[in-house]
């Protein structure tokens, strides 16, 4: 009997939710996705010690404002992590636009273009990269422009159908609806436990997947943020699933039968709708879970970005002493 991970790979593209180079080399996912939390963790390993030294030496030459230099070095290090992952996967690596730009379309566009340019300097073309943006109205608008420029985007921190519909309207390449964080909210608010089939995060992704397939929407659905393998198995057949190494290992060690849960052949009719800005903001306002988890996610990513920049600032100060 093949493992559940191998069975999953036959029906779903498996993505690694990690910057752990050794885990990626061992588990062989098609794509990798990163965020500031993952980059920060990766840079704390010996594997990226030389990259840290190189980036600090580069940053010393910049001069000028210390905060600006630290931010530039942090950006360079994020690209270093992404470039290392590109060498290990046949598909794409998602690299995140700064969380503190989540409500600024023009600044997000500028940052996204600079990320693509930085990869190109290392010989990595845009078809190997996904620009990752928070699924705010402003982030979705930035993605709409980038898609027209041939830069594919991954819209993250997605918790609601309103966000998914707006992303589809914008022609976004891929969305990352978060499963586990939705479950967290409902467990906290209700005090209940949920089976995989009752899991609100699972049901949300299934609804979005059905809506997309029923209406011929090409945007890829990539379930993310899993708390257990039951959630993953309940979404077997989804376009893509981005999974942390510990859960990939669990699936790899499980020899049971995996049942396909999602398929384009079993779609139910779903009326197609569009959302303008007013409708989007009202739908989010009416969805306490989505509003709270989106804001919380942006704050958490911004905090980790701040931690990375502070760490870099200290390294620059030591190097200048």
Coordinates of C-alpha atoms in Angstrom, one line a residue:
X1 CA 0.0 0.0 0.0
X2 CA 1.3 3.4 -0.9
X3 CA 1.4 6.2 1.7
X4 CA -1.4 8.7 2.0
X5 CA 1.1 11.4 0.9
X6 CA 1.8 9.5 -2.3
X7 CA -1.9 9.0 -2.8
X8 CA -2.5 12.7 -2.2
X9 CA 0.2 13.6 -4.8
X10 CA -1.8 11.6 -7.4
X11 CA -4.8 14.0 -7.1
X12 CA -3.4 17.2 -5.6
X13 CA -0.3 19.3 -6.1
X14 CA 1.6 19.2 -2.8
X15 CA 3.3 22.4 -1.7
X16 CA 5.7 22.7 1.3
X17 CA 4.8 25.4 3.8
X18 CA 8.4 25.9 5.0
X19 CA 11.8 27.5 4.5
X20 CA 13.6 24.4 5.9
X21 CA 15.9 23.4 3.0
X22 CA 16.6 19.9 4.4
X23 CA 12.8 19.2 4.7
X24 CA 12.2 20.4 1.2
X25 CA 15.0 18.2 -0.2
X26 CA 13.6 15.2 1.7
X27 CA 9.9 15.6 1.0
X28 CA 10.2 16.8 -2.6
X29 CA 7.2 19.1 -2.9
X30 CA 6.3 20.7 -6.3
X31 CA 6.2 24.3 -4.9
X32 CA 7.2 26.1 -1.7
X33 CA 5.6 28.9 0.1
X34 CA 7.2 31.3 2.5
X35 CA 6.2 34.2 4.7
X36 CA 8.2 36.4 7.2
X37 CA 7.8 33.8 10.0
X38 CA 9.3 31.1 7.8
X39 CA 12.1 33.4 6.5
X40 CA 13.0 34.4 10.1
X41 CA 13.2 30.7 11.1
X42 CA 15.3 29.8 8.1
X43 CA 17.8 32.5 8.7
X44 CA 18.3 31.3 12.3
X45 CA 19.9 28.1 10.9
X46 CA 23.5 27.5 10.1
X47 CA 22.6 26.8 6.4
X48 CA 22.0 30.6 5.8
X49 CA 25.0 31.9 7.9
X50 CA 26.9 32.8 4.8
X51 CA 23.9 34.5 3.2
X52 CA 23.6 36.6 6.4
X53 CA 27.3 37.6 6.3
X54 CA 27.0 38.5 2.6
X55 CA 23.8 40.5 3.1
X56 CA 25.3 42.4 6.1
X57 CA 28.5 43.2 4.1
X58 CA 26.3 44.4 1.2
X59 CA 24.2 46.5 3.6
X60 CA 27.3 48.2 5.1
X61 CA 28.0 49.8 1.8
X62 CA 24.5 51.3 1.5
X63 CA 25.0 54.1 4.0
X64 CA 22.2 56.5 4.8
X65 CA 19.3 55.8 7.1
X66 CA 19.8 52.8 9.4
X67 CA 16.2 51.7 9.2
X68 CA 16.2 51.9 5.4
X69 CA 19.4 49.8 5.3
X70 CA 18.0 47.2 7.6
X71 CA 14.9 46.9 5.5
X72 CA 16.9 46.5 2.3
X73 CA 19.1 43.8 3.9
X74 CA 16.0 42.0 5.2
X75 CA 14.6 42.0 1.7
X76 CA 17.9 40.6 0.3
X77 CA 17.8 37.8 2.9
X78 CA 14.2 36.9 2.0
X79 CA 15.3 36.6 -1.6
X80 CA 18.2 34.4 -0.5
X81 CA 15.8 32.0 1.2
X82 CA 13.6 32.0 -1.9
X83 CA 16.5 31.5 -4.3
X84 CA 17.7 28.4 -2.2
X85 CA 14.2 26.9 -2.4
X86 CA 13.9 27.6 -6.2
X87 CA 16.9 25.2 -6.6
X88 CA 15.0 22.4 -4.9
X89 CA 11.5 22.5 -6.4
X90 CA 10.4 22.1 -10.0
X91 CA 7.6 24.6 -9.6
X92 CA 7.3 28.0 -7.9
X93 CA 8.3 29.7 -4.7
X94 CA 5.9 32.3 -3.1
X95 CA 7.6 35.4 -1.8
X96 CA 5.6 37.8 0.4
X97 CA 5.1 41.6 0.0
X98 CA 5.7 43.3 3.3
X99 CA 2.6 42.9 5.5
X100 CA 2.8 46.6 6.5
X101 CA 1.9 47.5 2.9
X102 CA -1.3 45.5 3.0
X103 CA -3.5 48.6 2.7
X104 CA -1.4 50.4 0.1
X105 CA -1.8 49.3 -3.5
X106 CA 0.9 51.5 -5.1
X107 CA 3.5 50.5 -2.4
X108 CA 2.6 46.9 -2.8
X109 CA 3.1 47.1 -6.6
X110 CA 6.5 48.8 -6.1
X111 CA 7.6 46.1 -3.7
X112 CA 6.3 43.3 -5.9
X113 CA 8.2 44.6 -8.9
X114 CA 11.4 45.0 -6.8
X115 CA 11.1 41.3 -5.7
X116 CA 10.8 40.1 -9.3
X117 CA 13.8 42.3 -10.2
X118 CA 15.9 40.9 -7.3
X119 CA 15.2 37.4 -8.4
X120 CA 16.1 38.2 -12.0
X121 CA 19.5 39.5 -10.8
X122 CA 20.1 36.0 -9.5
X123 CA 19.1 34.5 -12.8
X124 CA 15.6 33.4 -11.6
X125 CA 12.7 34.4 -13.9
X126 CA 9.3 35.5 -12.8
X127 CA 7.7 32.2 -14.0
X128 CA 9.4 30.5 -11.0
X129 CA 8.0 33.0 -8.5
X130 CA 4.6 33.8 -7.0
X131 CA 4.1 37.3 -5.4
X132 CA 2.3 36.8 -2.2
X133 CA -0.1 39.5 -1.0
X134 CA -2.6 39.7 1.8
X135 CA -6.2 39.4 0.6
X136 CA -7.2 43.0 1.5
X137 CA -9.1 45.0 -1.1
X138 CA -5.8 46.9 -1.8
X139 CA -3.8 43.7 -2.0
X140 CA -6.3 42.3 -4.5
X141 CA -6.1 45.5 -6.6
X142 CA -2.3 45.3 -6.7
X143 CA -2.6 41.6 -7.8
X144 CA -5.0 42.6 -10.6
X145 CA -2.3 45.0 -12.0
X146 CA 0.5 42.5 -11.5
X147 CA -1.4 39.7 -13.3
X148 CA -1.8 42.0 -16.3
X149 CA 2.0 42.5 -16.3
X150 CA 2.5 38.8 -16.4
X151 CA 3.5 38.5 -12.7
X152 CA 1.5 35.7 -11.1
X153 CA 0.2 36.2 -7.6
X154 CA -0.7 34.2 -4.5
X155 CA -3.3 35.9 -2.4
X156 CA -2.9 34.8 1.2
X157 CA -4.7 35.3 4.5
X158 CA -8.0 34.4 2.8
X159 CA -10.8 33.5 5.2
X160 CA -14.0 34.3 3.3
X161 CA -15.9 33.7 0.0
X162 CA -16.0 37.5 -0.4
X163 CA -12.2 37.5 -0.7
X164 CA -12.2 34.5 -3.0
X165 CA -14.8 36.1 -5.3
X166 CA -12.9 39.4 -5.4
X167 CA -9.7 37.5 -6.2
X168 CA -11.4 35.6 -9.1
X169 CA -12.8 38.9 -10.5
X170 CA -9.2 40.3 -10.4
X171 CA -7.8 37.3 -12.4
X172 CA -5.5 36.2 -9.6
X173 CA -3.4 33.1 -10.4
X174 CA -3.8 31.4 -7.0
X175 CA -5.5 31.9 -3.6
X176 CA -4.5 30.4 -0.2
X177 CA -7.6 30.0 1.9
X178 CA -6.6 29.3 5.5
X179 CA -8.2 26.2 7.1
X180 CA -6.7 25.9 10.5
X181 CA -7.0 29.5 11.5
X182 CA -10.7 29.4 10.7
X183 CA -11.0 26.3 12.9
X184 CA -9.1 28.1 15.7
X185 CA -11.6 31.0 15.6
X186 CA -14.7 28.8 15.7
X187 CA -13.3 26.6 18.5
X188 CA -12.5 29.6 20.6
X189 CA -15.9 31.3 19.9
X190 CA -18.1 28.2 20.4
X191 CA -16.0 26.1 22.8
X192 CA -16.7 23.1 20.5
X193 CA -14.5 20.6 18.9
X194 CA -15.1 19.7 15.2
X195 CA -14.6 16.6 13.2
X196 CA -12.8 17.0 9.8
X197 CA -16.2 16.8 8.0
X198 CA -17.7 19.5 10.3
X199 CA -14.5 21.7 10.3
X200 CA -15.5 25.3 9.3
X201 CA -12.2 25.8 7.6
X202 CA -12.6 22.6 5.5
X203 CA -16.2 23.6 4.6
X204 CA -15.0 27.1 3.6
X205 CA -12.4 25.7 1.1
X206 CA -14.9 23.2 -0.3
X207 CA -17.4 26.0 -0.9
X208 CA -14.8 28.2 -2.6
X209 CA -13.5 25.2 -4.7
X210 CA -17.1 24.4 -5.8
X211 CA -17.8 28.0 -6.7
X212 CA -14.7 28.3 -8.8
X213 CA -15.2 25.0 -10.7
X214 CA -18.9 25.6 -11.2
X215 CA -18.2 28.9 -12.9
X216 CA -15.1 27.9 -14.9
X217 CA -12.8 30.2 -12.8
X218 CA -9.2 29.3 -13.5
X219 CA -7.8 30.7 -10.2
X220 CA -6.0 27.9 -8.4
X221 CA -7.3 27.0 -4.9
X222 CA -4.5 26.1 -2.5
X223 CA -5.7 25.1 1.0
X224 CA -3.3 26.3 3.7
X225 CA -2.8 26.6 7.4
X226 CA -3.6 23.0 8.6
X227 CA -3.9 21.9 12.2
X228 CA -4.0 18.2 11.5
X229 CA -3.9 15.6 8.8
X230 CA -7.7 15.1 9.1
X231 CA -8.2 18.6 7.5
X232 CA -5.8 17.7 4.7
X233 CA -7.5 14.4 4.0
X234 CA -10.9 16.2 4.0
X235 CA -9.6 18.4 1.1
X236 CA -7.9 15.6 -0.9
X237 CA -8.4 16.5 -4.6
X238 CA -8.1 20.3 -4.1
X239 CA -6.0 22.0 -6.7
X240 CA -3.1 22.4 -4.3
X241 CA -2.4 22.1 -0.6
X242 CA 0.4 23.7 1.2
X243 CA 1.5 21.6 4.2
X244 CA 4.0 21.9 7.0
X245 CA 6.8 19.3 7.1
X246 CA 5.5 17.6 10.3
X247 CA 2.1 16.9 8.7
X248 CA 3.8 15.8 5.4
X249 CA 5.8 13.3 7.5
X250 CA 2.6 12.1 9.2
X251 CA 0.9 11.5 5.8
X252 CA 4.1 9.8 4.5
X253 CA 4.1 7.3 7.4
X254 CA 0.3 6.5 7.1
X255 CA -0.4 3.6 4.8
X256 CA -4.2 3.8 5.0
X257 CA -6.5 4.5 2.1
X258 CA -7.0 8.1 1.1
X259 CA -10.5 9.0 -0.3
X260 CA -10.8 11.8 -2.8
X261 CA -13.1 14.5 -1.4
X262 CA -13.0 17.2 -4.1
X263 CA -13.3 16.7 -7.9
X264 CA -14.4 18.8 -10.8
X265 CA -16.7 16.0 -11.7
X266 CA -18.8 16.3 -8.5
X267 CA -19.5 20.1 -8.6
X268 CA -22.9 21.5 -7.7
X269 CA -24.3 24.6 -9.5
X270 CA -23.4 27.9 -7.9
X271 CA -24.6 31.3 -9.3
X272 CA -21.7 33.5 -10.3
X273 CA -21.5 36.9 -8.6
X274 CA -19.1 39.9 -8.6
X275 CA -18.2 42.2 -5.8
X276 CA -17.3 45.8 -5.9
X277 CA -15.4 47.6 -3.2
X278 CA -18.5 48.6 -1.2
X279 CA -19.9 45.1 -1.3
X280 CA -16.6 43.5 -0.4
X281 CA -16.1 45.8 2.6
X282 CA -19.7 45.2 3.8
X283 CA -19.4 41.4 3.4
X284 CA -16.1 41.5 5.4
X285 CA -17.7 43.7 8.0
X286 CA -20.5 41.1 8.4
X287 CA -18.0 38.3 8.8
X288 CA -16.4 38.7 12.2
X289 CA -14.2 35.7 11.8
X290 CA -12.7 36.8 8.5
X291 CA -12.2 40.4 9.6
X292 CA -10.5 39.3 12.9
X293 CA -8.3 36.6 11.3
X294 CA -7.2 38.8 8.4
X295 CA -6.2 41.6 10.8
X296 CA -4.5 39.2 13.2
X297 CA -2.5 37.6 10.3
X298 CA -1.3 40.9 9.0
X299 CA -0.2 41.9 12.5
X300 CA 1.6 38.7 13.0
X301 CA 3.5 38.8 9.7
X302 CA 4.3 42.5 10.3
X303 CA 5.7 41.6 13.8
X304 CA 7.9 38.9 12.3
X305 CA 9.1 41.3 9.6
X306 CA 9.9 43.9 12.4
X307 CA 11.8 41.2 14.3
X308 CA 13.9 40.4 11.2
X309 CA 14.7 44.0 10.5
X310 CA 15.7 44.6 14.2
X311 CA 18.0 41.6 14.0
X312 CA 19.5 42.9 10.8
X313 CA 19.9 46.4 12.3
X314 CA 21.9 44.9 15.3
X315 CA 24.1 42.9 12.9
X316 CA 24.8 46.1 10.8
X317 CA 25.7 48.0 14.0
X318 CA 28.1 45.3 15.1
X319 CA 29.7 45.2 11.6
X320 CA 30.1 49.0 11.7
X321 CA 31.7 49.0 15.2

